[in-house]
Amino acid sequence: MKTTIKKILSTLLVGIFLTNPFLVFAEELAVASEEVQSTGTATSTSIGLPDINFNFKLQDEEVFGTTTETTTFEINLDEGDATTSATTTLNIKDFHFVLDLEAPAIEETRTVTIEIMSGEKEIYTREVSFSACSPSEFSEATSTFSAYCALRSAEIPITWSAFGDDLFLNSVFGDANDFGSNLYWLYFKNLTFGNLSLNKEVLAEGDTLKLTYNTYPSKVIYATSTPFIGQSTTISVSGFGFDESFNGVFLPLESAKVFLSTGEILESNTLGEVYFSPTTTAPVSIYTKKLGYATSTAIIINPKKEKKNIGLKVA
């Protein structure tokens, strides 16, 4: 009775690859044996694949009436005993098959920082790793690494408002938009005002997403990160606001307190500037605060000694 393979790999279970989780390969295995009796067992040397099980069917070419004689031929590759065993109730001659093993694709994730400010209080700050997603209710065709996905992965208590296929914040940690009182949620990506809906704002690895309520962000900028000792350097202070065209911009912040790690506390002028003269080469941390604005992220300056030219005469 001549028997051939009609269907290969009806079920394939790929185990965990201990040496390389990204291993992708194809290996042709040839099994040749003397005619195996109905109760026989054929063994051969393992090809060194750990924990792989697969099944396929051998179907008899001869069809008897309306039925087809079939049986299951099982091969187990076991790392432990390093052998391959095969058992069948049919007689088997020579056959070849191709085994393709491919590790499942590892899902990409991105890590971002989420900061949430309510009033002058920072109520949440954390690094969050998340995967691309789509809001299922909108049935968007593609998944993206959106701010919506990051916030959903962080499991922050948020309610959403939908306008068409756009999602906006309605409430966060119980604080809800109240446009009559001019209280509403804003978001910033890397301190740039967000003009998109949160399900369309894509975040890159290392981005910072800041949500603010009843407060605006502020920031400090140095004229140089390496001022000379004894020389005055300018520190600029700005706060978020809206211009005449209602564009979200950072504007000079007057009368803001500027705190230096040296212990000095300076106040910004009408241009939003303060002036500082370092006295040592020790690094100086600087941040600003003002009522109605969130405390800024600190910046670091590293003063240096000024090089001077001297006349040297050697006799």
mmCIF file of C-alpha atoms in Angstrom:
data_model
loop_
_atom_site.group_PDB
_atom_site.id
_atom_site.type_symbol
_atom_site.label_atom_id
_atom_site.label_comp_id
_atom_site.label_asym_id
_atom_site.label_seq_id
_atom_site.Cartn_x
_atom_site.Cartn_y
_atom_site.Cartn_z
ATOM 1 C CA MET A 1 0.000 0.000 0.000
ATOM 2 C CA LYS A 2 1.580 3.262 -1.117
ATOM 3 C CA THR A 3 1.227 6.109 1.372
ATOM 4 C CA THR A 4 2.079 9.790 0.813
ATOM 5 C CA ILE A 5 1.670 12.998 2.752
ATOM 6 C CA LYS A 6 -1.514 14.784 1.713
ATOM 7 C CA LYS A 7 -1.630 17.406 4.420
ATOM 8 C CA ILE A 8 1.295 18.746 6.436
ATOM 9 C CA LEU A 9 1.124 20.529 9.739
ATOM 10 C CA SER A 10 -2.565 20.454 10.556
ATOM 11 C CA THR A 11 -1.536 21.855 13.918
ATOM 12 C CA LEU A 12 1.708 23.690 14.720
ATOM 13 C CA LEU A 13 2.748 24.821 18.155
ATOM 14 C CA VAL A 14 6.003 26.717 18.297
ATOM 15 C CA GLY A 15 7.676 26.651 21.696
ATOM 16 C CA ILE A 16 9.945 29.169 23.318
ATOM 17 C CA PHE A 17 13.410 29.434 21.808
ATOM 18 C CA LEU A 18 15.874 29.623 24.639
ATOM 19 C CA THR A 19 18.862 30.783 22.667
ATOM 20 C CA ASN A 20 17.320 33.296 20.245
ATOM 21 C CA PRO A 21 13.696 34.480 20.557
ATOM 22 C CA PHE A 22 13.848 36.061 17.098
ATOM 23 C CA LEU A 23 15.010 32.886 15.353
ATOM 24 C CA VAL A 24 13.457 32.414 11.948
ATOM 25 C CA PHE A 25 14.588 29.502 9.842
ATOM 26 C CA ALA A 26 13.514 26.769 7.506
ATOM 27 C CA GLU A 27 15.042 23.329 7.770
ATOM 28 C CA GLU A 28 14.279 20.483 5.398
ATOM 29 C CA LEU A 29 14.142 17.227 7.198
ATOM 30 C CA ALA A 30 14.411 13.953 5.332
ATOM 31 C CA VAL A 31 13.244 10.797 6.998
ATOM 32 C CA ALA A 32 14.174 7.576 5.340
ATOM 33 C CA SER A 33 13.634 4.227 6.922
ATOM 34 C CA GLU A 34 13.039 0.643 6.140
ATOM 35 C CA GLU A 35 9.438 -0.289 5.962
ATOM 36 C CA VAL A 36 8.067 0.279 9.464
ATOM 37 C CA GLN A 37 5.663 -2.314 10.752
ATOM 38 C CA SER A 38 2.304 -1.297 12.132
ATOM 39 C CA THR A 39 3.565 -1.397 15.706
ATOM 40 C CA GLY A 40 7.092 -0.134 15.040
ATOM 41 C CA THR A 41 8.832 3.049 16.260
ATOM 42 C CA ALA A 42 11.406 4.970 14.221
ATOM 43 C CA THR A 43 14.011 7.130 15.916
ATOM 44 C CA SER A 44 16.629 9.547 14.613
ATOM 45 C CA THR A 45 18.985 12.139 16.033
ATOM 46 C CA SER A 46 17.464 15.396 17.257
ATOM 47 C CA ILE A 47 18.202 18.569 15.304
ATOM 48 C CA GLY A 48 18.441 20.432 18.591
ATOM 49 C CA LEU A 49 15.144 22.324 18.661
ATOM 50 C CA PRO A 50 13.755 22.613 22.197
ATOM 51 C CA ASP A 51 10.092 22.156 23.034
ATOM 52 C CA ILE A 52 8.528 21.894 19.567
ATOM 53 C CA ASN A 53 5.437 19.778 18.884
ATOM 54 C CA PHE A 54 3.632 19.400 15.591
ATOM 55 C CA ASN A 55 1.198 17.004 13.953
ATOM 56 C CA PHE A 56 0.342 16.211 10.359
ATOM 57 C CA LYS A 57 -1.793 13.642 8.566
ATOM 58 C CA LEU A 58 -0.798 10.781 6.308
ATOM 59 C CA GLN A 59 -3.596 9.940 3.938
ATOM 60 C CA ASP A 60 -3.796 6.697 2.030
ATOM 61 C CA GLU A 61 -3.991 7.183 -1.720
ATOM 62 C CA GLU A 62 -6.388 4.314 -2.047
ATOM 63 C CA VAL A 63 -9.961 5.323 -1.403
ATOM 64 C CA PHE A 64 -12.303 2.572 -0.358
ATOM 65 C CA GLY A 65 -15.824 3.404 -1.427
ATOM 66 C CA THR A 66 -16.747 6.784 -0.028
ATOM 67 C CA THR A 67 -14.247 6.740 2.822
ATOM 68 C CA THR A 68 -10.590 7.634 2.963
ATOM 69 C CA GLU A 69 -8.276 5.841 5.349
ATOM 70 C CA THR A 70 -6.331 8.375 7.429
ATOM 71 C CA THR A 71 -4.083 8.303 10.435
ATOM 72 C CA THR A 72 -2.111 10.825 12.471
ATOM 73 C CA PHE A 73 1.671 10.733 12.375
ATOM 74 C CA GLU A 74 3.184 12.527 15.361
ATOM 75 C CA ILE A 75 6.765 13.767 15.757
ATOM 76 C CA ASN A 76 8.043 15.097 19.079
ATOM 77 C CA LEU A 77 11.336 16.998 19.231
ATOM 78 C CA ASP A 78 12.396 16.857 22.849
ATOM 79 C CA GLU A 79 15.383 18.770 24.152
ATOM 80 C CA GLY A 80 15.658 16.466 27.110
ATOM 81 C CA ASP A 81 16.384 13.117 25.458
ATOM 82 C CA ALA A 82 17.683 14.650 22.174
ATOM 83 C CA THR A 83 15.760 12.126 20.085
ATOM 84 C CA THR A 84 13.015 12.266 17.510
ATOM 85 C CA SER A 85 10.365 9.563 17.670
ATOM 86 C CA ALA A 86 7.630 8.663 15.216
ATOM 87 C CA THR A 87 4.806 6.172 15.571
ATOM 88 C CA THR A 88 2.154 5.224 13.047
ATOM 89 C CA THR A 89 -0.250 2.405 12.382
ATOM 90 C CA LEU A 90 0.659 2.394 8.690
ATOM 91 C CA ASN A 91 3.686 1.172 6.809
ATOM 92 C CA ILE A 92 5.918 4.109 5.805
ATOM 93 C CA LYS A 93 8.555 4.212 3.090
ATOM 94 C CA ASP A 94 10.484 7.401 2.281
ATOM 95 C CA PHE A 95 9.058 10.894 2.525
ATOM 96 C CA HIS A 96 10.267 14.478 2.834
ATOM 97 C CA PHE A 97 8.705 17.497 4.448
ATOM 98 C CA VAL A 98 9.715 21.113 5.132
ATOM 99 C CA LEU A 99 9.409 22.552 8.613
ATOM 100 C CA ASP A 100 9.168 26.353 8.840
ATOM 101 C CA LEU A 101 9.490 27.770 12.325
ATOM 102 C CA GLU A 102 9.003 31.458 12.994
ATOM 103 C CA ALA A 103 8.999 33.213 16.333
ATOM 104 C CA PRO A 104 5.951 35.435 16.910
ATOM 105 C CA ALA A 105 6.585 39.128 16.251
ATOM 106 C CA ILE A 106 7.321 41.074 19.421
ATOM 107 C CA GLU A 107 4.871 43.943 19.875
ATOM 108 C CA GLU A 108 6.522 47.360 19.792
ATOM 109 C CA THR A 109 6.099 49.594 22.815
ATOM 110 C CA ARG A 110 7.090 53.170 23.568
ATOM 111 C CA THR A 111 7.851 54.744 26.919
ATOM 112 C CA VAL A 112 6.755 58.313 27.656
ATOM 113 C CA THR A 113 6.368 60.502 30.739
ATOM 114 C CA ILE A 114 2.867 61.622 31.734
ATOM 115 C CA GLU A 115 2.482 64.647 34.018
ATOM 116 C CA ILE A 116 -0.880 65.923 35.268
ATOM 117 C CA MET A 117 -1.296 69.309 36.968
ATOM 118 C CA SER A 118 -4.461 70.558 38.679
ATOM 119 C CA GLY A 119 -4.177 74.066 40.055
ATOM 120 C CA GLU A 120 -0.622 74.405 41.291
ATOM 121 C CA LYS A 121 -0.440 70.768 42.367
ATOM 122 C CA GLU A 122 1.185 67.963 40.453
ATOM 123 C CA ILE A 123 -1.254 65.101 40.989
ATOM 124 C CA TYR A 124 0.373 62.535 38.715
ATOM 125 C CA THR A 125 3.794 61.950 37.165
ATOM 126 C CA ARG A 126 4.946 58.597 35.865
ATOM 127 C CA GLU A 127 6.717 56.840 33.010
ATOM 128 C CA VAL A 128 4.289 54.712 30.990
ATOM 129 C CA SER A 129 5.046 52.038 28.384
ATOM 130 C CA PHE A 130 2.261 51.492 25.862
ATOM 131 C CA SER A 131 1.425 49.882 22.525
ATOM 132 C CA ALA A 132 -0.284 51.282 19.456
ATOM 133 C CA CYS A 133 -4.068 51.179 19.524
ATOM 134 C CA SER A 134 -7.185 52.541 17.849
ATOM 135 C CA PRO A 135 -10.384 53.760 19.512
ATOM 136 C CA SER A 136 -12.641 50.818 18.708
ATOM 137 C CA GLU A 137 -15.802 52.918 18.641
ATOM 138 C CA PHE A 138 -14.455 54.832 15.648
ATOM 139 C CA SER A 139 -13.220 51.740 13.770
ATOM 140 C CA GLU A 140 -10.110 53.544 12.588
ATOM 141 C CA ALA A 141 -8.223 51.622 9.937
ATOM 142 C CA THR A 142 -4.761 51.913 11.487
ATOM 143 C CA SER A 143 -3.349 51.778 15.006
ATOM 144 C CA THR A 144 -1.094 54.578 16.201
ATOM 145 C CA PHE A 145 1.018 55.421 19.247
ATOM 146 C CA SER A 146 -1.377 58.178 20.216
ATOM 147 C CA ALA A 147 -1.642 60.122 23.458
ATOM 148 C CA TYR A 148 -5.039 58.466 23.890
ATOM 149 C CA CYS A 149 -3.353 55.037 23.901
ATOM 150 C CA ALA A 150 -0.756 56.187 26.451
ATOM 151 C CA LEU A 151 -3.417 57.557 28.808
ATOM 152 C CA ARG A 152 -5.544 54.438 28.438
ATOM 153 C CA SER A 153 -2.542 52.205 29.199
ATOM 154 C CA ALA A 154 -1.799 54.271 32.319
ATOM 155 C CA GLU A 155 -5.343 53.465 33.565
ATOM 156 C CA ILE A 156 -5.875 57.075 34.629
ATOM 157 C CA PRO A 157 -9.549 57.829 35.492
ATOM 158 C CA ILE A 158 -10.542 59.875 32.428
ATOM 159 C CA THR A 159 -13.824 60.605 30.684
ATOM 160 C CA TRP A 160 -13.776 61.620 27.029
ATOM 161 C CA SER A 161 -15.736 63.928 24.757
ATOM 162 C CA ALA A 162 -16.079 62.900 21.115
ATOM 163 C CA PHE A 163 -16.511 65.287 18.187
ATOM 164 C CA GLY A 164 -16.752 63.266 15.016
ATOM 165 C CA ASP A 165 -13.764 60.917 15.147
ATOM 166 C CA ASP A 166 -11.802 63.161 17.550
ATOM 167 C CA LEU A 167 -11.382 62.488 21.274
ATOM 168 C CA PHE A 168 -10.841 65.262 23.822
ATOM 169 C CA LEU A 169 -10.517 65.287 27.600
ATOM 170 C CA ASN A 170 -13.746 65.830 29.501
ATOM 171 C CA SER A 171 -12.562 65.040 33.029
ATOM 172 C CA VAL A 172 -9.407 63.712 34.695
ATOM 173 C CA PHE A 173 -9.324 62.485 38.297
ATOM 174 C CA GLY A 174 -12.830 63.914 38.683
ATOM 175 C CA ASP A 175 -11.965 67.471 37.572
ATOM 176 C CA ALA A 176 -14.317 68.253 34.662
ATOM 177 C CA ASN A 177 -14.264 71.000 32.037
ATOM 178 C CA ASP A 178 -16.292 74.049 33.056
ATOM 179 C CA PHE A 179 -16.071 76.474 30.161
ATOM 180 C CA GLY A 180 -18.415 78.938 31.873
ATOM 181 C CA SER A 181 -15.812 79.336 34.617
ATOM 182 C CA ASN A 182 -12.915 79.152 32.146
ATOM 183 C CA LEU A 183 -11.746 75.841 33.621
ATOM 184 C CA TYR A 184 -10.738 73.223 31.099
ATOM 185 C CA TRP A 185 -8.093 70.630 30.358
ATOM 186 C CA LEU A 186 -5.186 71.430 28.046
ATOM 187 C CA TYR A 187 -2.353 69.183 26.922
ATOM 188 C CA PHE A 188 1.234 69.819 25.902
ATOM 189 C CA LYS A 189 3.729 67.563 24.166
ATOM 190 C CA ASN A 190 7.267 68.443 25.230
ATOM 191 C CA LEU A 191 5.866 71.847 26.352
ATOM 192 C CA THR A 192 4.406 72.492 22.888
ATOM 193 C CA PHE A 193 0.700 73.313 23.013
ATOM 194 C CA GLY A 194 -1.404 70.496 21.577
ATOM 195 C CA ASN A 195 -3.597 71.476 18.628
ATOM 196 C CA LEU A 196 -4.823 67.967 17.786
ATOM 197 C CA SER A 197 -7.270 65.590 19.394
ATOM 198 C CA LEU A 198 -5.545 63.183 21.757
ATOM 199 C CA ASN A 199 -6.295 60.127 19.587
ATOM 200 C CA LYS A 200 -4.428 61.838 16.720
ATOM 201 C CA GLU A 201 -1.467 63.217 18.674
ATOM 202 C CA VAL A 202 1.324 60.665 18.108
ATOM 203 C CA LEU A 203 3.970 60.261 20.829
ATOM 204 C CA ALA A 204 7.557 59.224 20.205
ATOM 205 C CA GLU A 205 9.861 57.356 22.562
ATOM 206 C CA GLY A 206 10.891 59.652 25.429
ATOM 207 C CA ASP A 207 8.216 62.314 24.873
ATOM 208 C CA THR A 208 6.559 64.100 27.796
ATOM 209 C CA LEU A 209 2.780 64.508 27.785
ATOM 210 C CA LYS A 210 1.563 67.182 30.231
ATOM 211 C CA LEU A 211 -2.121 67.666 31.088
ATOM 212 C CA THR A 212 -3.087 70.879 32.903
ATOM 213 C CA TYR A 213 -6.291 72.083 34.585
ATOM 214 C CA ASN A 214 -6.833 75.539 36.102
ATOM 215 C CA THR A 215 -3.147 76.273 35.551
ATOM 216 C CA TYR A 216 -0.726 77.003 32.732
ATOM 217 C CA PRO A 217 2.801 75.639 32.333
ATOM 218 C CA SER A 218 5.850 77.876 32.677
ATOM 219 C CA LYS A 219 9.461 77.458 31.647
ATOM 220 C CA VAL A 220 12.911 79.008 32.079
ATOM 221 C CA ILE A 221 15.534 79.308 29.353
ATOM 222 C CA TYR A 222 19.196 80.260 29.750
ATOM 223 C CA ALA A 223 21.146 82.434 27.338
ATOM 224 C CA THR A 224 24.062 80.038 27.754
ATOM 225 C CA SER A 225 24.500 76.812 29.676
ATOM 226 C CA THR A 226 28.154 77.626 30.455
ATOM 227 C CA PRO A 227 28.415 81.247 31.640
ATOM 228 C CA PHE A 228 31.753 82.593 32.862
ATOM 229 C CA ILE A 229 32.320 83.104 36.588
ATOM 230 C CA GLY A 230 31.715 86.727 37.560
ATOM 231 C CA GLN A 231 29.913 87.642 34.359
ATOM 232 C CA SER A 232 26.183 88.327 34.178
ATOM 233 C CA THR A 233 24.026 85.848 32.279
ATOM 234 C CA THR A 234 20.370 86.196 31.275
ATOM 235 C CA ILE A 235 17.640 83.796 32.372
ATOM 236 C CA SER A 236 14.311 84.183 30.513
ATOM 237 C CA VAL A 237 10.980 83.225 32.102
ATOM 238 C CA SER A 238 7.788 82.598 30.115
ATOM 239 C CA GLY A 239 4.297 81.287 30.754
ATOM 240 C CA PHE A 240 1.687 79.812 28.473
ATOM 241 C CA GLY A 241 -1.127 82.029 27.268
ATOM 242 C CA PHE A 242 -3.162 83.048 24.235
ATOM 243 C CA ASP A 243 -2.334 85.904 21.900
ATOM 244 C CA GLU A 244 -4.775 88.283 20.176
ATOM 245 C CA SER A 245 -5.642 85.603 17.606
ATOM 246 C CA PHE A 246 -6.196 83.042 20.376
ATOM 247 C CA ASN A 247 -3.109 81.092 19.386
ATOM 248 C CA GLY A 248 -1.504 79.159 22.227
ATOM 249 C CA VAL A 249 1.992 80.590 22.807
ATOM 250 C CA PHE A 250 4.537 81.119 25.602
ATOM 251 C CA LEU A 251 4.721 84.788 26.607
ATOM 252 C CA PRO A 252 7.249 86.663 28.816
ATOM 253 C CA LEU A 253 6.247 86.198 32.441
ATOM 254 C CA GLU A 254 6.579 89.296 34.593
ATOM 255 C CA SER A 255 6.990 89.216 38.383
ATOM 256 C CA ALA A 256 7.700 85.502 38.482
ATOM 257 C CA LYS A 257 9.919 84.132 41.242
ATOM 258 C CA VAL A 258 13.108 82.479 40.002
ATOM 259 C CA PHE A 259 14.747 80.095 42.460
ATOM 260 C CA LEU A 260 18.454 79.213 42.259
ATOM 261 C CA SER A 261 20.095 76.311 44.051
ATOM 262 C CA THR A 262 22.616 78.833 45.408
ATOM 263 C CA GLY A 263 19.804 80.140 47.655
ATOM 264 C CA GLU A 264 19.090 83.289 45.643
ATOM 265 C CA ILE A 265 15.495 84.183 44.738
ATOM 266 C CA LEU A 266 15.140 86.634 41.850
ATOM 267 C CA GLU A 267 12.067 88.283 40.289
ATOM 268 C CA SER A 268 11.559 88.653 36.546
ATOM 269 C CA ASN A 269 11.155 92.083 34.942
ATOM 270 C CA THR A 270 8.617 93.179 32.307
ATOM 271 C CA LEU A 271 10.600 91.293 29.683
ATOM 272 C CA GLY A 272 10.435 88.125 31.757
ATOM 273 C CA GLU A 273 14.177 88.232 32.424
ATOM 274 C CA VAL A 274 16.492 87.937 35.424
ATOM 275 C CA TYR A 275 20.263 88.309 35.531
ATOM 276 C CA PHE A 276 22.612 86.055 37.403
ATOM 277 C CA SER A 277 26.385 86.146 37.960
ATOM 278 C CA PRO A 278 27.871 82.816 39.104
ATOM 279 C CA THR A 279 30.685 82.927 41.640
ATOM 280 C CA THR A 280 31.939 79.326 41.399
ATOM 281 C CA THR A 281 32.061 76.530 38.851
ATOM 282 C CA ALA A 282 29.494 74.507 40.811
ATOM 283 C CA PRO A 283 26.408 73.595 38.713
ATOM 284 C CA VAL A 284 23.351 75.770 39.423
ATOM 285 C CA SER A 285 19.760 74.526 39.220
ATOM 286 C CA ILE A 286 17.110 77.118 38.289
ATOM 287 C CA TYR A 287 13.289 76.980 38.202
ATOM 288 C CA THR A 288 10.391 79.443 38.346
ATOM 289 C CA LYS A 289 7.031 79.739 40.113
ATOM 290 C CA LYS A 290 4.117 82.151 39.806
ATOM 291 C CA LEU A 291 0.523 82.036 41.000
ATOM 292 C CA GLY A 292 -1.686 80.558 38.283
ATOM 293 C CA TYR A 293 1.202 78.709 36.648
ATOM 294 C CA ALA A 294 2.655 75.270 37.214
ATOM 295 C CA THR A 295 6.165 75.133 38.629
ATOM 296 C CA SER A 296 8.595 74.887 35.747
ATOM 297 C CA THR A 297 11.018 72.086 35.087
ATOM 298 C CA ALA A 298 14.469 72.996 36.432
ATOM 299 C CA ILE A 299 17.348 73.810 34.116
ATOM 300 C CA ILE A 300 21.035 73.372 34.957
ATOM 301 C CA ILE A 301 23.855 75.745 34.106
ATOM 302 C CA ASN A 302 27.527 74.900 34.488
ATOM 303 C CA PRO A 303 29.663 78.016 35.062
ATOM 304 C CA LYS A 304 33.253 77.980 33.860
ATOM 305 C CA LYS A 305 36.409 79.972 34.469
ATOM 306 C CA GLU A 306 37.222 82.651 31.950
ATOM 307 C CA LYS A 307 40.445 82.206 30.041
ATOM 308 C CA LYS A 308 42.746 85.222 30.149
ATOM 309 C CA ASN A 309 45.725 86.049 27.972
ATOM 310 C CA ILE A 310 48.872 87.111 29.801
ATOM 311 C CA GLY A 311 52.234 88.318 28.569
ATOM 312 C CA LEU A 312 55.054 86.043 29.686
ATOM 313 C CA LYS A 313 58.679 86.951 29.146
ATOM 314 C CA VAL A 314 61.334 84.358 29.825
ATOM 315 C CA ALA A 315 64.942 85.593 30.175
#
